[in-house]
Short mmCIF file of C-alpha atoms in Angstrom, two decimals:
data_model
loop_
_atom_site.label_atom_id
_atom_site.label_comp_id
_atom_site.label_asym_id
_atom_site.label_seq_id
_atom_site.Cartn_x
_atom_site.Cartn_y
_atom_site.Cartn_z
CA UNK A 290 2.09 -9.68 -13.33
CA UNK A 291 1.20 -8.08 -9.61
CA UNK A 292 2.60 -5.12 -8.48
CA UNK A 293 3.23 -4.67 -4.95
CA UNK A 294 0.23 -3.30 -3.85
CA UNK A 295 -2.33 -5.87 -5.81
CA UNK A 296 0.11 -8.36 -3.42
CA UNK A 297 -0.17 -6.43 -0.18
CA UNK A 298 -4.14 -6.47 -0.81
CA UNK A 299 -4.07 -10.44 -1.70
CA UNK A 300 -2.14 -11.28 1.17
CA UNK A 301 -3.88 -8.90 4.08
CA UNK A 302 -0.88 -6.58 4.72
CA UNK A 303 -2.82 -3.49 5.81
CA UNK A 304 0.23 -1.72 6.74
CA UNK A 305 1.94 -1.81 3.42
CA UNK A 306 -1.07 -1.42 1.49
CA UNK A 307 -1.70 1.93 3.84
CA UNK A 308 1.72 3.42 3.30
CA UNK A 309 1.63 2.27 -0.62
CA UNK A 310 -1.71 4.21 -1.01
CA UNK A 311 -0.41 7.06 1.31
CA UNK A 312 2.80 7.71 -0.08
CA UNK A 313 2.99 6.17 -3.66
CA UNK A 314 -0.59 6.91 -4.38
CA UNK A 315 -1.34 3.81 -5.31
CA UNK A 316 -4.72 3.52 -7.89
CA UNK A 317 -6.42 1.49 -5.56
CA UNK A 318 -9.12 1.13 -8.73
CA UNK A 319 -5.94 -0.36 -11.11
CA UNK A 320 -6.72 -4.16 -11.86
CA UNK A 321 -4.24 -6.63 -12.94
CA UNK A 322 -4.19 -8.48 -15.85
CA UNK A 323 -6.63 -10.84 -14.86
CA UNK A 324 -8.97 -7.82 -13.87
CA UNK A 325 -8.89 -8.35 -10.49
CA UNK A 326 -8.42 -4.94 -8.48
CA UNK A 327 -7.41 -4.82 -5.39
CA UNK A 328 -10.24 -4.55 -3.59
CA UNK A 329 -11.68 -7.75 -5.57
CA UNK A 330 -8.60 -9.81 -4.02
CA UNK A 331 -9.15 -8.37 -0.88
CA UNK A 332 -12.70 -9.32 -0.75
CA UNK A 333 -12.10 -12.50 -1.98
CA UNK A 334 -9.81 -13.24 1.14
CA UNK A 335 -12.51 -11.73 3.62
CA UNK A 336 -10.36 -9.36 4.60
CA UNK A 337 -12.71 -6.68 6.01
CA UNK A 338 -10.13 -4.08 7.39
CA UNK A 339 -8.44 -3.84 4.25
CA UNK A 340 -11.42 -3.79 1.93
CA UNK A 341 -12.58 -0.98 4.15
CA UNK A 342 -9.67 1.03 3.73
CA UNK A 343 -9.80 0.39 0.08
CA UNK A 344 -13.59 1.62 0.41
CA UNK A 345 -12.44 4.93 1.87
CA UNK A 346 -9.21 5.92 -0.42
CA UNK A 347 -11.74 5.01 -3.90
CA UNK A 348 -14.79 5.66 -5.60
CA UNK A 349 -15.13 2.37 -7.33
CA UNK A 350 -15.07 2.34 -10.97
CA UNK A 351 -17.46 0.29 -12.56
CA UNK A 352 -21.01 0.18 -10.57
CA UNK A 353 -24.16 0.21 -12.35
CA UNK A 354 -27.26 0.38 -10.50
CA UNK A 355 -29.44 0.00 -13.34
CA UNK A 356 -27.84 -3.29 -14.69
CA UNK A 357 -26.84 -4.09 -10.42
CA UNK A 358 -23.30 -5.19 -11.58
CA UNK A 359 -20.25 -3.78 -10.02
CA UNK A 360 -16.72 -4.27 -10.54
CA UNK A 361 -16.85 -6.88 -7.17
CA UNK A 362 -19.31 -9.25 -8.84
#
């Protein structure tokens, strides 16, 4: 399953992501059932706007400096 907003991410649709995390309040941390959140697909696509918006609406879940694994590895 992907919601709407793991979709907008995947595909590079800044504008819908935007208004998703602006007026839905999207968890931009949520991952699918896979695992892969948002900001993981984005990345994956090189999509550098959008992973920097995603960078500014979220503290990611999930780093660890002392083990230097975070939830984009």
């Amino acid at each position: 399953y992907r919601s709407g907003f793991h979709w907008a991410c995947a595909k590079g649709n800044f504008v819908i992501a935007q208004m998703l995390m602006n007026e839905a309040r999207c968890d931009v941390n949520l991952s699918q059932e896979d695992n892969w959140s948002p900001l993981m697909s984005s990345s994956k696509q090189g999509l550098t706007k959008l992973v920097m918006l995603l960078l500014s609406y979220s503290s990611i879940r999930g780093i660890s400096f002392d083990q230097q694994t975070t939830k984009a590895h």
